[in-house]
PDB file of C-alpha atoms in Angstrom:
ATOM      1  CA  UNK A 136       0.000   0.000   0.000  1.00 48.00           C
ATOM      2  CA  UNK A 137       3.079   2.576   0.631  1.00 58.00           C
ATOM      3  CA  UNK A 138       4.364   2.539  -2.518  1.00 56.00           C
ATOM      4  CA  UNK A 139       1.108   2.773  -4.134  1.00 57.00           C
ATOM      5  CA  UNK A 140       1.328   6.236  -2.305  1.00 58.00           C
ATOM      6  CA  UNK A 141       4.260   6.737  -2.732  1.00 57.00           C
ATOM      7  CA  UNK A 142       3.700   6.289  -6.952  1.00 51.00           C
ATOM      8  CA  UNK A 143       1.021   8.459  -6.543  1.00 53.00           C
ATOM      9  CA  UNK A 144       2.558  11.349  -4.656  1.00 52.00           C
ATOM     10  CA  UNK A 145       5.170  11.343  -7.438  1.00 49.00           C
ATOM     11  CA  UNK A 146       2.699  11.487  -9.867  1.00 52.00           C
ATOM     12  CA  UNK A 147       1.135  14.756  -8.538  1.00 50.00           C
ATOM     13  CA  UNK A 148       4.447  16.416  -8.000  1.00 50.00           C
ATOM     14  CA  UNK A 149       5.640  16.067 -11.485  1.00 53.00           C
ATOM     15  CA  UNK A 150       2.133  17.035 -12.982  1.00 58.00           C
ATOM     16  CA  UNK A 151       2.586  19.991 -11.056  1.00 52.00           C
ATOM     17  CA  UNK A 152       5.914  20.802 -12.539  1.00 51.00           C
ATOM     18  CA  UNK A 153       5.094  20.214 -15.607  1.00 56.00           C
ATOM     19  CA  UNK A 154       1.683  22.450 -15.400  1.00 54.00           C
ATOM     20  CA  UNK A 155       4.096  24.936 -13.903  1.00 50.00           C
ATOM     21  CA  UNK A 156       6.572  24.613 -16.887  1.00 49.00           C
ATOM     22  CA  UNK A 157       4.267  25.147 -19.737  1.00 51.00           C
ATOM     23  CA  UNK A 158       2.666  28.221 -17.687  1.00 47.00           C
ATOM     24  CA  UNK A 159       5.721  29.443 -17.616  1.00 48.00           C
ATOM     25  CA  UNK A 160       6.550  29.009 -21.667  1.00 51.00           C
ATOM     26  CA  UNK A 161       3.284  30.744 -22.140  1.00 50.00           C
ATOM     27  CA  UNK A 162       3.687  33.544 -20.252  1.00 56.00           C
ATOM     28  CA  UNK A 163       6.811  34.601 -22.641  1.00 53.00           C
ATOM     29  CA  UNK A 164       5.888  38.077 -24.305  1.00 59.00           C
ATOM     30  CA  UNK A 165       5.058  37.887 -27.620  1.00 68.00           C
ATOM     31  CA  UNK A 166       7.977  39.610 -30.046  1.00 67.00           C
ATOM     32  CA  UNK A 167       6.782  43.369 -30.977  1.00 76.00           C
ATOM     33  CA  UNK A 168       7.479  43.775 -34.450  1.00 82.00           C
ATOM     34  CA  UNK A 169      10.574  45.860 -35.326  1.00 84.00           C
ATOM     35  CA  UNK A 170      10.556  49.452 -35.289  1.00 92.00           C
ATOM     36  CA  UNK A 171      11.097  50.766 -38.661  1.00 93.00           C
ATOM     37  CA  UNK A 172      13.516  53.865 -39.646  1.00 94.00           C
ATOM     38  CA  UNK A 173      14.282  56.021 -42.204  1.00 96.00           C
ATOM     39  CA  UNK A 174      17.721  57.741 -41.132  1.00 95.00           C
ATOM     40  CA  UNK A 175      20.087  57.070 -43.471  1.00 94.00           C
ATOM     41  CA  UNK A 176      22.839  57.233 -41.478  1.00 92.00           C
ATOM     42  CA  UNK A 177      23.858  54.081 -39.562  1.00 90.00           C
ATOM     43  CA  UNK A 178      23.270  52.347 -43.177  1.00 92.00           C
ATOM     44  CA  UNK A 179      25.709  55.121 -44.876  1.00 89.00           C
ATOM     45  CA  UNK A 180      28.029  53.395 -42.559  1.00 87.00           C
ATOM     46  CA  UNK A 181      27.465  49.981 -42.525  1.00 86.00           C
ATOM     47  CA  UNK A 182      27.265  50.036 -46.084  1.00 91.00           C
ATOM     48  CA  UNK A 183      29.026  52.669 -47.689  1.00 91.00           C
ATOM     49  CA  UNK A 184      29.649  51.058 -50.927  1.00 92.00           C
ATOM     50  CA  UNK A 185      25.744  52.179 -51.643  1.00 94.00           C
ATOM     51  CA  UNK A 186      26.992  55.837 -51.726  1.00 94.00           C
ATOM     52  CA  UNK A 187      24.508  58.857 -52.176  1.00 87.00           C
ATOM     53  CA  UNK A 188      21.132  57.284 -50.439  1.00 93.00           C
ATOM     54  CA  UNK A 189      18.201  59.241 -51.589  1.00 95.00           C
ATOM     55  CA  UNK A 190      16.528  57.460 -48.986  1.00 95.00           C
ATOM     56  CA  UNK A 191      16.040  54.144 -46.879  1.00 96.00           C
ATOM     57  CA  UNK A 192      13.494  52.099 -45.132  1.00 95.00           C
ATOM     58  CA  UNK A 193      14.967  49.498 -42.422  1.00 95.00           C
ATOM     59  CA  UNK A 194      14.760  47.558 -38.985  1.00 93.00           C
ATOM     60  CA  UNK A 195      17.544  46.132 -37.009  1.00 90.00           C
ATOM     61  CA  UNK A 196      16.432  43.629 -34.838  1.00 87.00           C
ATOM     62  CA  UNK A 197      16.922  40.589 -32.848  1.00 83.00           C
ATOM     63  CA  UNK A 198      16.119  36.814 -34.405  1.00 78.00           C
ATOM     64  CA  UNK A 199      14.139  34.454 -32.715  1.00 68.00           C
ATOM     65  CA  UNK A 200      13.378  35.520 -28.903  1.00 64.00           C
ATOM     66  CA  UNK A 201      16.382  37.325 -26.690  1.00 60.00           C
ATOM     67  CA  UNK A 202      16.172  35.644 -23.301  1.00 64.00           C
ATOM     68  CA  UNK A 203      17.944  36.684 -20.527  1.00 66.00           C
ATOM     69  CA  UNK A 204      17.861  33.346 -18.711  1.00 70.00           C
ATOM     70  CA  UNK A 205      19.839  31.551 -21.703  1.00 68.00           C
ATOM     71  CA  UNK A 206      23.634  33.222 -22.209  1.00 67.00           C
ATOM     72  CA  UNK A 207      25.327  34.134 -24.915  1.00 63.00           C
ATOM     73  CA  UNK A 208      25.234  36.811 -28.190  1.00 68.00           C
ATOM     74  CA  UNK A 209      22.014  36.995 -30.044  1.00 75.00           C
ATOM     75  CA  UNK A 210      22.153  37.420 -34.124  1.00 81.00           C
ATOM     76  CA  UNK A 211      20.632  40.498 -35.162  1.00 84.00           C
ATOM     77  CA  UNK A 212      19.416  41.145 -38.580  1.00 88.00           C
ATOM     78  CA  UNK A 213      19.561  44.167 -40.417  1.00 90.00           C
ATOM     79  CA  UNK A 214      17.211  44.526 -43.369  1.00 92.00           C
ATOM     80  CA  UNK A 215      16.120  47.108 -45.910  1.00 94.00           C
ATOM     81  CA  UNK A 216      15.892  49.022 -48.947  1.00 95.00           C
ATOM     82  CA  UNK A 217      17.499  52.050 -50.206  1.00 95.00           C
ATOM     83  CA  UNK A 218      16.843  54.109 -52.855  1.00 95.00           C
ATOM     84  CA  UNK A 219      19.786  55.163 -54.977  1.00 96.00           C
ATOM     85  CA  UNK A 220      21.638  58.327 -56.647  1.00 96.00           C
ATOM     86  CA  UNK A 221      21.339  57.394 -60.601  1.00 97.00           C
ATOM     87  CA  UNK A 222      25.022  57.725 -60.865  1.00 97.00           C
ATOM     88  CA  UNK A 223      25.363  55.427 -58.056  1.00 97.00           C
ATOM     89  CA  UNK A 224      23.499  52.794 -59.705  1.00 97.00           C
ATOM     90  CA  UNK A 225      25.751  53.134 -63.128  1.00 97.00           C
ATOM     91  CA  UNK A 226      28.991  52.616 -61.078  1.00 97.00           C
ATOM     92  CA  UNK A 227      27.993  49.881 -59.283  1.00 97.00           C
ATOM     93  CA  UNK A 228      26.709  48.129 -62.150  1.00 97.00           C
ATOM     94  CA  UNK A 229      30.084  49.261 -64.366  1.00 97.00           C
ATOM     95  CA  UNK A 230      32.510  47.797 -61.147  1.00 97.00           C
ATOM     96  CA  UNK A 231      30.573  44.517 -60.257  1.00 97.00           C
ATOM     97  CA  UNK A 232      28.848  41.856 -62.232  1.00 97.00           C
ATOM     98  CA  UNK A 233      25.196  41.595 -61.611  1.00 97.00           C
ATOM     99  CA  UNK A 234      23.314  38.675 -63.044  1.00 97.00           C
ATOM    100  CA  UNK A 235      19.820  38.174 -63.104  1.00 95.00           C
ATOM    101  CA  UNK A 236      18.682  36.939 -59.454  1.00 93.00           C
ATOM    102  CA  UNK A 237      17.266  33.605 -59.893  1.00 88.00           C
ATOM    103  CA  UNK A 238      15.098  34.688 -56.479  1.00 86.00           C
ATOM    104  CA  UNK A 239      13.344  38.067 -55.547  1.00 84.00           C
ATOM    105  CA  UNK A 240      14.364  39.528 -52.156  1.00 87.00           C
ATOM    106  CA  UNK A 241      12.884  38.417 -49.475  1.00 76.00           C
ATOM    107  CA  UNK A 242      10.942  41.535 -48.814  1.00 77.00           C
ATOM    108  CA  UNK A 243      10.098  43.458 -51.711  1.00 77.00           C
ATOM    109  CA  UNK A 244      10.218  47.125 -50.961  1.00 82.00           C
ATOM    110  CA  UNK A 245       6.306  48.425 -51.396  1.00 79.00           C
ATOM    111  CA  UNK A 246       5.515  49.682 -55.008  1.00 73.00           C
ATOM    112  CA  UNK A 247       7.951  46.872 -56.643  1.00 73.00           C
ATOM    113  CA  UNK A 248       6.165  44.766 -59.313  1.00 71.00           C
ATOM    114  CA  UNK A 249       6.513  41.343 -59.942  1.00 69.00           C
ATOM    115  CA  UNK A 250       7.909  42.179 -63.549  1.00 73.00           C
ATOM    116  CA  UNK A 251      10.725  43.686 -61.773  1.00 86.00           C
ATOM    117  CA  UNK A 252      14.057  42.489 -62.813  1.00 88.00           C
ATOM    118  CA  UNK A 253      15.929  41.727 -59.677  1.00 94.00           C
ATOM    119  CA  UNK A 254      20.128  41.089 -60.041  1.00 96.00           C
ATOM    120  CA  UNK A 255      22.811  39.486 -57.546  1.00 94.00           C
ATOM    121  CA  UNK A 256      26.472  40.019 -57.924  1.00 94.00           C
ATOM    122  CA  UNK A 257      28.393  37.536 -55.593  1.00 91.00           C
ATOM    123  CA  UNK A 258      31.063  40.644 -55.926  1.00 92.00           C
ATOM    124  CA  UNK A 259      29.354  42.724 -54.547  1.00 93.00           C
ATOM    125  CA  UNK A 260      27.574  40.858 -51.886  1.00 89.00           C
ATOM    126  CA  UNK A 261      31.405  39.716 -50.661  1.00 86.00           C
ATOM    127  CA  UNK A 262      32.583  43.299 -50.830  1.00 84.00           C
ATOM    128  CA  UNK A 263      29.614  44.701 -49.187  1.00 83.00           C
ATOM    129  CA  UNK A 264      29.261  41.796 -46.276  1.00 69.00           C
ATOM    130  CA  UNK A 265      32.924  41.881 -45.273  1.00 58.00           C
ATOM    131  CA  UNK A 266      33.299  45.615 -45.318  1.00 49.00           C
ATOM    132  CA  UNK A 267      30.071  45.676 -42.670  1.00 46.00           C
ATOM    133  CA  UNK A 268      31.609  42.888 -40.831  1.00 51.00           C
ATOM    134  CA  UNK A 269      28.777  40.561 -41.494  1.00 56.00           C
ATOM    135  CA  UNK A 270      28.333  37.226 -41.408  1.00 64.00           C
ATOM    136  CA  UNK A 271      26.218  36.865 -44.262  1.00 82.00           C
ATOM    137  CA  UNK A 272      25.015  39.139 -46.421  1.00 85.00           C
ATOM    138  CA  UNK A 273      22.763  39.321 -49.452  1.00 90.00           C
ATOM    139  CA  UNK A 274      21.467  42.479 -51.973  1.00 93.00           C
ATOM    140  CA  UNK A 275      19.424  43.033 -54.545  1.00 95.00           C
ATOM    141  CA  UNK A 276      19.350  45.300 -56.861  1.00 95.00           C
ATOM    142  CA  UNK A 277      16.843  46.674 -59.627  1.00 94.00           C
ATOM    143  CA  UNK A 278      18.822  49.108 -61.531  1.00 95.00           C
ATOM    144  CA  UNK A 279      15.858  50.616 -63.572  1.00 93.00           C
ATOM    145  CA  UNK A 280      13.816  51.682 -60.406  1.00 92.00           C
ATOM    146  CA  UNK A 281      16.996  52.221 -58.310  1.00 94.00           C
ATOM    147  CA  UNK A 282      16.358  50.147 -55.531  1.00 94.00           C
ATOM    148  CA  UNK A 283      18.730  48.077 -53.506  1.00 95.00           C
ATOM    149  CA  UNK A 284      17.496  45.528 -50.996  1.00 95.00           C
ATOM    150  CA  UNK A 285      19.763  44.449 -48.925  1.00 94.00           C
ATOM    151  CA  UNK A 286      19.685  41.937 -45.786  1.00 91.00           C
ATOM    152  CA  UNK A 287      23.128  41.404 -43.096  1.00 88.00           C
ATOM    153  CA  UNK A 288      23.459  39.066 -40.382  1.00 85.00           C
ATOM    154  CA  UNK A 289      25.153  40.548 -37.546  1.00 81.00           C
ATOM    155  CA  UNK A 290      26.603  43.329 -39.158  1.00 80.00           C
ATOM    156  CA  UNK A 291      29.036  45.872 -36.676  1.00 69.00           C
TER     157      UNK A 291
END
């Protein structure tokens, strides 16, 4: 008969715990989406091989959910679109290679068709990721409306 209590009193502690466990995972505040900015200058210097910005649209913000309780960095993502000077866009295309994208960005900026003709240069996505100290990078770029799109893991 003991350890029939016994089984049982083990039973309802660990049903407690693990009630109190999932309360506690669902309790966790839900992510706020990231703010969104428009000054151009933390991108003129993460990314100054964009040159004359006309203007920008980005967020910088943390993947998946920062928890104090587990240690170590968090990845941040920076993400975007910029506008570009005309002249800007002929030298970049002149000094790089651009090929057509065989993907569109991953966010289209707003007013971007789907006929829109989207190029990657490997170049350029080397030259701009290691000069912002990122671990990955990736850009877009449609030359005829001027638009880069660009997208860096953990850049400094």
């Amino acid at each position: 008969m003991r350890s029939g209590r016994m089984c049982a009193a083990v039973l309802v502690v660990l049903s407690v715990a693990m009630t109190a466990v999932g309360c506690a995972q669902e309790q966790r505040p839900e992510k706020a989406p990231p703010e969104v900015r428009h000054d151009e200058g933390p991108i003129a210097s993460s990314l100054p091989q964009l040159g004359d910005v006309e203007s920008v649209e980005w967020t910088y913000e943390p993947l998946g959910v920062a928890d104090p309780r587990v240690p170590g960095p968090t990845d941040r993502e920076l993400r975007g679109y910029a506008r570009l000077a005309e002249a800007d866009v002929r030298r970049l295309t002149k000094q790089y290679a651009w090929t057509e994208a065989t993907e569109p960005p991953p966010t289209p900026p707003p007013g971007s068709t789907a006929g829109t003709h989207w190029q990657a240069s490997e170049a350029f996505e080397a030259s701009a990721g290691s000069g912002a100290s990122a671990e990955a990078a990736e850009f877009r770029l449609d030359p005829v409306g001027r638009v880069m799109v660009f997208r860096l893991l953990n850049p400094s």
